[in-house]
GROMACS .gro file of C-alpha atoms in nm:
model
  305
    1UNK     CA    1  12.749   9.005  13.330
    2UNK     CA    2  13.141   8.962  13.368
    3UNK     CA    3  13.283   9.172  13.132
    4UNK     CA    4  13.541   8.967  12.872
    5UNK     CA    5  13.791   9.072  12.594
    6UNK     CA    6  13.674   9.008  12.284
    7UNK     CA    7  13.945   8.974  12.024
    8UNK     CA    8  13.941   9.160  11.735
    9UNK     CA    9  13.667   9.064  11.527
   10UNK     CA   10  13.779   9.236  11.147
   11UNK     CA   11  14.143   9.001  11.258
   12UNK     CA   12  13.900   8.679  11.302
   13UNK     CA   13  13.666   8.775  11.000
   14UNK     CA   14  14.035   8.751  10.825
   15UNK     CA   15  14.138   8.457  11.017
   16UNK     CA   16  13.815   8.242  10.928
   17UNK     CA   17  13.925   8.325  10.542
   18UNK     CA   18  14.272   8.235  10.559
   19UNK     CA   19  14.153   7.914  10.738
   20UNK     CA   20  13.917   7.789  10.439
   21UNK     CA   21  14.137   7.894  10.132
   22UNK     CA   22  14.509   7.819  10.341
   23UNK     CA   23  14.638   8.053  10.173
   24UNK     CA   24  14.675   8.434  10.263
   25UNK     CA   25  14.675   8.552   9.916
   26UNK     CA   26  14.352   8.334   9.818
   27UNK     CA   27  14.153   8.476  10.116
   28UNK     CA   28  14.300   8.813  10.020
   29UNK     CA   29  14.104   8.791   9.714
   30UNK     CA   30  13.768   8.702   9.850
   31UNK     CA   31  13.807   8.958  10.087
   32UNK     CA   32  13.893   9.230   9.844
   33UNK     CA   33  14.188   9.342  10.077
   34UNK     CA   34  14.576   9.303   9.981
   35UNK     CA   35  14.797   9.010  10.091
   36UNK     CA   36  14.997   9.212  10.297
   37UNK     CA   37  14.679   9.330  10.510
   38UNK     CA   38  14.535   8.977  10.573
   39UNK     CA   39  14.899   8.870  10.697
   40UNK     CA   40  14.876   9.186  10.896
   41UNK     CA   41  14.501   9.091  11.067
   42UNK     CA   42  14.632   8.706  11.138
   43UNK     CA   43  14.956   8.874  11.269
   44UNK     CA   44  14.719   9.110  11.525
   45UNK     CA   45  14.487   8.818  11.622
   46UNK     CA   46  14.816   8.591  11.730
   47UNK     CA   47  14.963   8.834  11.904
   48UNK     CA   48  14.616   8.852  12.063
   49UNK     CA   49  14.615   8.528  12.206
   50UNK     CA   50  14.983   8.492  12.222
   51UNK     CA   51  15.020   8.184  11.999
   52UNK     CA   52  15.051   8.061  11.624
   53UNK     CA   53  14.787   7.980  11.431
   54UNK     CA   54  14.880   7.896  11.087
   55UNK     CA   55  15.202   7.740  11.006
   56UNK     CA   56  15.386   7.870  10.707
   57UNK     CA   57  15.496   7.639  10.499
   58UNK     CA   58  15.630   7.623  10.116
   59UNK     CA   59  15.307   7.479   9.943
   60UNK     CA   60  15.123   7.704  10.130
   61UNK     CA   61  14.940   7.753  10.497
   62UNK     CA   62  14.855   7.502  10.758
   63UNK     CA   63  14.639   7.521  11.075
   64UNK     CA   64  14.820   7.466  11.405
   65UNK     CA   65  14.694   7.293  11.701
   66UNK     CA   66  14.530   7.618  11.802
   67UNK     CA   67  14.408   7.757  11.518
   68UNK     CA   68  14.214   7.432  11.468
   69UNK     CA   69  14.062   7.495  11.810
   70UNK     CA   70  13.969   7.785  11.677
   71UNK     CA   71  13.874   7.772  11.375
   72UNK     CA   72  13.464   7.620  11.355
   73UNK     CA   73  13.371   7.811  11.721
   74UNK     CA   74  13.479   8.123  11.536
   75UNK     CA   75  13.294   8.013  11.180
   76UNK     CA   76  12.980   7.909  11.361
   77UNK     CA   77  13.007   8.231  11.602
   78UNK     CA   78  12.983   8.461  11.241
   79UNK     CA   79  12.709   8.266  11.082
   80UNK     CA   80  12.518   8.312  11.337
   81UNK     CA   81  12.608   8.662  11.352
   82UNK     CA   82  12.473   8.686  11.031
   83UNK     CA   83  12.136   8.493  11.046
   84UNK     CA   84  12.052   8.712  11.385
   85UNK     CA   85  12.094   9.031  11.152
   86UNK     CA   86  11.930   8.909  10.855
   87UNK     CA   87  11.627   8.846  11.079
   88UNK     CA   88  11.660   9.201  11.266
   89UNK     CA   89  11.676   9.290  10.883
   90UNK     CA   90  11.358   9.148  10.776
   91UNK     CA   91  11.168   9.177  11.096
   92UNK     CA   92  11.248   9.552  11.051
   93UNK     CA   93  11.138   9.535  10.641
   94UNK     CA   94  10.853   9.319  10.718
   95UNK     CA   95  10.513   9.463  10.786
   96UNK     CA   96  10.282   9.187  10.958
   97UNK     CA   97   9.896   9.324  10.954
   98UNK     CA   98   9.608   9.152  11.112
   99UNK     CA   99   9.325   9.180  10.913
  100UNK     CA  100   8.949   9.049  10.840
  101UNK     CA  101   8.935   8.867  10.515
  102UNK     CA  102   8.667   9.169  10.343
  103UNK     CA  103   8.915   9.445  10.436
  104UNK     CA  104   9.166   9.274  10.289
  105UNK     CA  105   8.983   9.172   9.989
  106UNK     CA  106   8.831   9.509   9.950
  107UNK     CA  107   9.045   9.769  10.050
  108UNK     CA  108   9.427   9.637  10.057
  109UNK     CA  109   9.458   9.365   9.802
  110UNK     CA  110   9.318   9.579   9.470
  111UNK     CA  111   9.557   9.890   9.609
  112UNK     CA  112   9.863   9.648   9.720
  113UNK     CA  113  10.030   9.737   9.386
  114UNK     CA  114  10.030  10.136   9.472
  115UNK     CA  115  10.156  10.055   9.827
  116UNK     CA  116  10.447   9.871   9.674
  117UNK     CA  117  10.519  10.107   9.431
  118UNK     CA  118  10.551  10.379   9.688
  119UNK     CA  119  10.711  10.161   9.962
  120UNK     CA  120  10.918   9.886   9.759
  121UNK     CA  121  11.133   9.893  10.163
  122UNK     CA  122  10.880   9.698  10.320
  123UNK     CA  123  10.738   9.360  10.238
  124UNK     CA  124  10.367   9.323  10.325
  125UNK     CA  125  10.200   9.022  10.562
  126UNK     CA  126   9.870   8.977  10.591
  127UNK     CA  127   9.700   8.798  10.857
  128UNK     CA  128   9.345   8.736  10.783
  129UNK     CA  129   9.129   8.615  11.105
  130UNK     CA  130   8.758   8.664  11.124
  131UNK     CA  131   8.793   8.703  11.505
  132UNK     CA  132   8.994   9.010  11.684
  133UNK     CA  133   9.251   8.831  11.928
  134UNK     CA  134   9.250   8.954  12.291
  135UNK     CA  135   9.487   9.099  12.401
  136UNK     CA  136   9.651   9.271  12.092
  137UNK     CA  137   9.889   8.975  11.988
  138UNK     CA  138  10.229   9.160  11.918
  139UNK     CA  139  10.396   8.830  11.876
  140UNK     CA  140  10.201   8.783  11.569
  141UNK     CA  141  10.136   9.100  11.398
  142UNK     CA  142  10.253   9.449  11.418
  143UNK     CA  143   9.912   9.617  11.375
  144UNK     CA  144   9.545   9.553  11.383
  145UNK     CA  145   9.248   9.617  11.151
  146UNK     CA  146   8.988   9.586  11.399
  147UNK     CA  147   8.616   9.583  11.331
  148UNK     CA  148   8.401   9.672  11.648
  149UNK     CA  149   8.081   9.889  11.790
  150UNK     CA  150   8.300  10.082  12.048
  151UNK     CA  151   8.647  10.139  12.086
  152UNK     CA  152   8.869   9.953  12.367
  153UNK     CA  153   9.053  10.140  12.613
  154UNK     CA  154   9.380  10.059  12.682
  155UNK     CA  155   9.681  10.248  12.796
  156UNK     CA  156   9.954  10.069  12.576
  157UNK     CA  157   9.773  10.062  12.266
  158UNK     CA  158   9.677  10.319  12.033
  159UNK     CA  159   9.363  10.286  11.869
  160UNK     CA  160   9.225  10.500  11.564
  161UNK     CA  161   8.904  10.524  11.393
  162UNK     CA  162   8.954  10.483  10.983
  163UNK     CA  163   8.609  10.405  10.826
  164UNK     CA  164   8.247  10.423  10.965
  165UNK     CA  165   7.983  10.169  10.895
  166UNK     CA  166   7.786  10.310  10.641
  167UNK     CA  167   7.563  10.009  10.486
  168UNK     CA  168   7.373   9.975  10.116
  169UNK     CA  169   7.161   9.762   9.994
  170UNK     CA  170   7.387   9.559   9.653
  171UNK     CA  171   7.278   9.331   9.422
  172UNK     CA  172   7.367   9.173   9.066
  173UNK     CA  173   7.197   9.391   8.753
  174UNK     CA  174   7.002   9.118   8.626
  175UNK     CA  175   6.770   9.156   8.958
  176UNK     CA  176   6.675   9.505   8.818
  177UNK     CA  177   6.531   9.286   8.550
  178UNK     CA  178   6.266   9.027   8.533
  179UNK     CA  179   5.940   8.924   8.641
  180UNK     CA  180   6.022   9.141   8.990
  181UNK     CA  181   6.268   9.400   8.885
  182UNK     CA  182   6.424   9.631   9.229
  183UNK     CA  183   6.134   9.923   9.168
  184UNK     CA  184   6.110  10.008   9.543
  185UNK     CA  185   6.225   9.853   9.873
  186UNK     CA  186   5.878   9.666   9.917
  187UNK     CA  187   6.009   9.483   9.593
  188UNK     CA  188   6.293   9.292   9.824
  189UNK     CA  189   6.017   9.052   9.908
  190UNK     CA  190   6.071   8.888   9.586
  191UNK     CA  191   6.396   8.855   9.691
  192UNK     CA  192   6.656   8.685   9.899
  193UNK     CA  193   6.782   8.866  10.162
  194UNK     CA  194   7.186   8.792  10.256
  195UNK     CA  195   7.270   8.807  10.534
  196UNK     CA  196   7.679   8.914  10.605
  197UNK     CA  197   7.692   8.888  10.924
  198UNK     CA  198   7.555   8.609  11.188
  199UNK     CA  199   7.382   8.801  11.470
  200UNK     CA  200   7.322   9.070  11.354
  201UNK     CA  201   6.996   9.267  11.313
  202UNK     CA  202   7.130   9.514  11.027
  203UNK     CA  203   6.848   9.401  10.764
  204UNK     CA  204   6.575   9.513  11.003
  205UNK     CA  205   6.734   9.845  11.109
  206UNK     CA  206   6.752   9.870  10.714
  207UNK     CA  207   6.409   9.802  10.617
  208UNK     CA  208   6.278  10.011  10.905
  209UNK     CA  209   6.475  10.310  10.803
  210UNK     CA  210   6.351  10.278  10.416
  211UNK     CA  211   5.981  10.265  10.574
  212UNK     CA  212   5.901   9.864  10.468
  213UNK     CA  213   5.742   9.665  10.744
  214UNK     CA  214   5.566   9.387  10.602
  215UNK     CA  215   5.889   9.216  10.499
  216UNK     CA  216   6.049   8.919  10.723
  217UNK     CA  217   6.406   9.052  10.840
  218UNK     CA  218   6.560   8.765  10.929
  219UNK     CA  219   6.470   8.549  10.598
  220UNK     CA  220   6.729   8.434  10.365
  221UNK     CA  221   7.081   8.326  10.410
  222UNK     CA  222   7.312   8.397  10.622
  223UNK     CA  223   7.713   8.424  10.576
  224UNK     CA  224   8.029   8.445  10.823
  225UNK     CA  225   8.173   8.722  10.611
  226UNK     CA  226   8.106   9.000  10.410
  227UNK     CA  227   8.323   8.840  10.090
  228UNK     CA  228   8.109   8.548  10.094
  229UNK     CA  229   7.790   8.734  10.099
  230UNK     CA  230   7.929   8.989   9.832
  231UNK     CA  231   8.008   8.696   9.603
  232UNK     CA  232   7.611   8.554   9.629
  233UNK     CA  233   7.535   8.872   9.535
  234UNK     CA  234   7.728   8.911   9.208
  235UNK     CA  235   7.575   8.549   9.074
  236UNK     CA  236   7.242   8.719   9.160
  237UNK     CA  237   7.148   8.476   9.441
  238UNK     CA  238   6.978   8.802   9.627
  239UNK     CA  239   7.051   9.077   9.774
  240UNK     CA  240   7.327   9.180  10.048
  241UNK     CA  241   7.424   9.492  10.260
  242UNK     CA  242   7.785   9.625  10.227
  243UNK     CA  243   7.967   9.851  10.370
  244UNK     CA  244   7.977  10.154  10.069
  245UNK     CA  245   8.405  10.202  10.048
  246UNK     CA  246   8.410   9.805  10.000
  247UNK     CA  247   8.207   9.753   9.678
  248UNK     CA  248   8.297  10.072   9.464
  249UNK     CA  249   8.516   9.865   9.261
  250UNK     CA  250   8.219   9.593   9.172
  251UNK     CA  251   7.979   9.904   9.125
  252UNK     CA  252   8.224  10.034   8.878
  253UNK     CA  253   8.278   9.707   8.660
  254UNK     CA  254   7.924   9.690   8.668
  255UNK     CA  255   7.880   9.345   8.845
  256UNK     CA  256   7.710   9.508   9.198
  257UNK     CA  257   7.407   9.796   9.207
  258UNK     CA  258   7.286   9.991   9.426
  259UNK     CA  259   6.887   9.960   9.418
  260UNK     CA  260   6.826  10.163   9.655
  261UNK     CA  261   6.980  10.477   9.809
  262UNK     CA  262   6.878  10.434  10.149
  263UNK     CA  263   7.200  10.435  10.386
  264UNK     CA  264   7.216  10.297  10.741
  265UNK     CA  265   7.465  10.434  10.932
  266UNK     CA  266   7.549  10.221  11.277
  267UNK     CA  267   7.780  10.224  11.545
  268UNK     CA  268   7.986   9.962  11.402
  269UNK     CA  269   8.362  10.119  11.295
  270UNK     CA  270   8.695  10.011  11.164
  271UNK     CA  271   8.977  10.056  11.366
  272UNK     CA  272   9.366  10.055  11.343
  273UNK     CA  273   9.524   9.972  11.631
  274UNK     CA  274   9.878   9.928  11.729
  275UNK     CA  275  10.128   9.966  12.018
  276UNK     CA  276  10.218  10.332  12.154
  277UNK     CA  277  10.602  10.199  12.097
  278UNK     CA  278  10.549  10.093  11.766
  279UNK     CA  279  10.377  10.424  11.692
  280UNK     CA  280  10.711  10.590  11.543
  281UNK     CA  281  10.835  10.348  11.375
  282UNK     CA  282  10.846  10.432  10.996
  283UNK     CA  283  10.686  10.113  10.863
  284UNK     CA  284  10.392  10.182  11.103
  285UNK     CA  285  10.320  10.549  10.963
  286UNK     CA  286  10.354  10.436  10.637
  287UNK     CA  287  10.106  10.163  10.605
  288UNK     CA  288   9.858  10.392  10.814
  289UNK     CA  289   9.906  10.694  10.624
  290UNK     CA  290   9.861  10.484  10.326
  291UNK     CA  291   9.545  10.292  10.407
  292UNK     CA  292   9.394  10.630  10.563
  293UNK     CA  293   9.460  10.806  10.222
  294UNK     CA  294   9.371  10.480  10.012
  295UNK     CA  295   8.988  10.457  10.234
  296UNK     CA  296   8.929  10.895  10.167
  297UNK     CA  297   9.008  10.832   9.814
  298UNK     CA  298   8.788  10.553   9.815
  299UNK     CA  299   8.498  10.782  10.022
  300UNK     CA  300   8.517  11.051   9.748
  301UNK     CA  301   8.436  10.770   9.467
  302UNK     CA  302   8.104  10.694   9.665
  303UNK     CA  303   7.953  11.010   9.694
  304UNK     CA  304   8.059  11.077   9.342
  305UNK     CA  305   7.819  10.772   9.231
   0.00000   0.00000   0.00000
């Protein structure tokens, strides 16, 4: 790149104010300097190019031929001066996560006030998708909540473990009621079984662990997400299995149960994943430190119940 000399740019900042208010003393008002110092910049910034740019007359200031010329290229130049900072500003304020709609319904939405109250610097994005984007889209989002069986290796991305699967059976109150109240596992036959997740075999894995065989694991309905199966659940259209850190909240109001105390542990894990070079940056601890202390708290309320 050919090096250039710049002139001076407090002298134009000046300059560009004289220029809209022709007068020295007007701009030396909106620039909270004296009269004698903005005569002083547009003095410097002449000399600079070796020409006149205002003309002084008795009612006041006029532009010259060259100031003219000057004048918008050096406007536009500072506005967008400003609009490229205001975006470094925000980009650097702004905190874009990638997230799958339960998580975010579950575990960042009902704690988003506490966040902000702690961190009122950044300004939170959420990105729901039900699918995980590959590769790691940094064009998009800054970090990653990531549900998967097993981790991904990758050399530019770090990639952290935050909440095991651990799954219970939930289900609205009223279904602990009625002609076939929730007595025992063998009563889910009575039942409809929701399903969270398409493709997955969790129900069976479920009912084999809490010793029921005679049952039909892949009955019911089926859901895309979590949320919607959660929802069925609470109108006491059957019953669903949930992770246990996502429904404490309903368990507490009293709109979810847990019938049963059978929990199925699988492979399946929560990740956070982001960039090694984002890995310093202060928004990025923040939000993980956060959400890491948020999920223990929310651990400690489940094996308190």
């Amino acid at each position: 790149m050919n090096s250039m000399k710049l002139p001076p740019l407090n002298a134009l900042r000046v300059f560009v104010a004289a220029a809209e208010h022709l007068s020295f003393t007007r701009a030396a008002t909106s620039l909270h300097l004296t009269q004698g110092a903005v005569s002083r910049h547009v003095q410097t910034l002449e000399e600079f190019y070796g020409t006149s740019l205002f003309i002084r007359q008795a009612r006041g200031l006029a532009l010259t031929a060259e100031g003219e010329a000057l004048v918008k290229p050096a406007r536009d130049a500072f506005q967008l001066l400003h609009e490229a900072s205001e975006m470094l500003r925000l980009r650097q304020s702004g905190l874009r996560v990638r997230i799958p709609p339960t998580p975010a319904m579950r575990w960042v939405l009902p704690n988003l006030p506490d966040f902000q109250t702690r961190y009122p610097e950044y300004t939170l994005h959420l990105i729901t998708q039900l699918i995980h984007d590959k590769p790691f889209n940094r064009a998009e989002y800054d970090l990653a909540i990531i549900g998967m069986a097993r981790p991904e290796v990758s050399t530019d991305m770090r990639i952290e473990c935050i909440c095991r699967e651990k799954l219970v059976p939930v289900c609205s109150p009223a279904l602990l009621q009625g002609p076939h109240p929730l007595r025992t596992p063998e009563d889910l036959q009575y039942h409809t079984l929701l399903h969270p997740w398409r493709d997955q075999d969790v129900w069976d894995r479920w009912l084999k662990l809490a010793g029921v065989n005679s049952l039909n694991s892949e009955s019911g309905v089926t859901f895309d997400a979590l949320e919607y199966a959660l929802h069925a659940a609470a109108a006491g259209m059957g019953v669903t299995l949930a992770q246990v850190s996502m429904v404490n909240d309903d368990i507490q109001r009293g709109k979810l149960v847990i019938p049963f105390d059978t929990v199925l542990e699988t492979e399946w894990a929560y990740y956070l994943m982001y960039s090694h070079e984002m890995a310093q940056q202060p928004k990025i601890r923040a939000f993980r430190d956060w959400l890491i202390a948020t999920l223990e708290r929310s651990e400690a309320i489940s094996r308190s119940m």
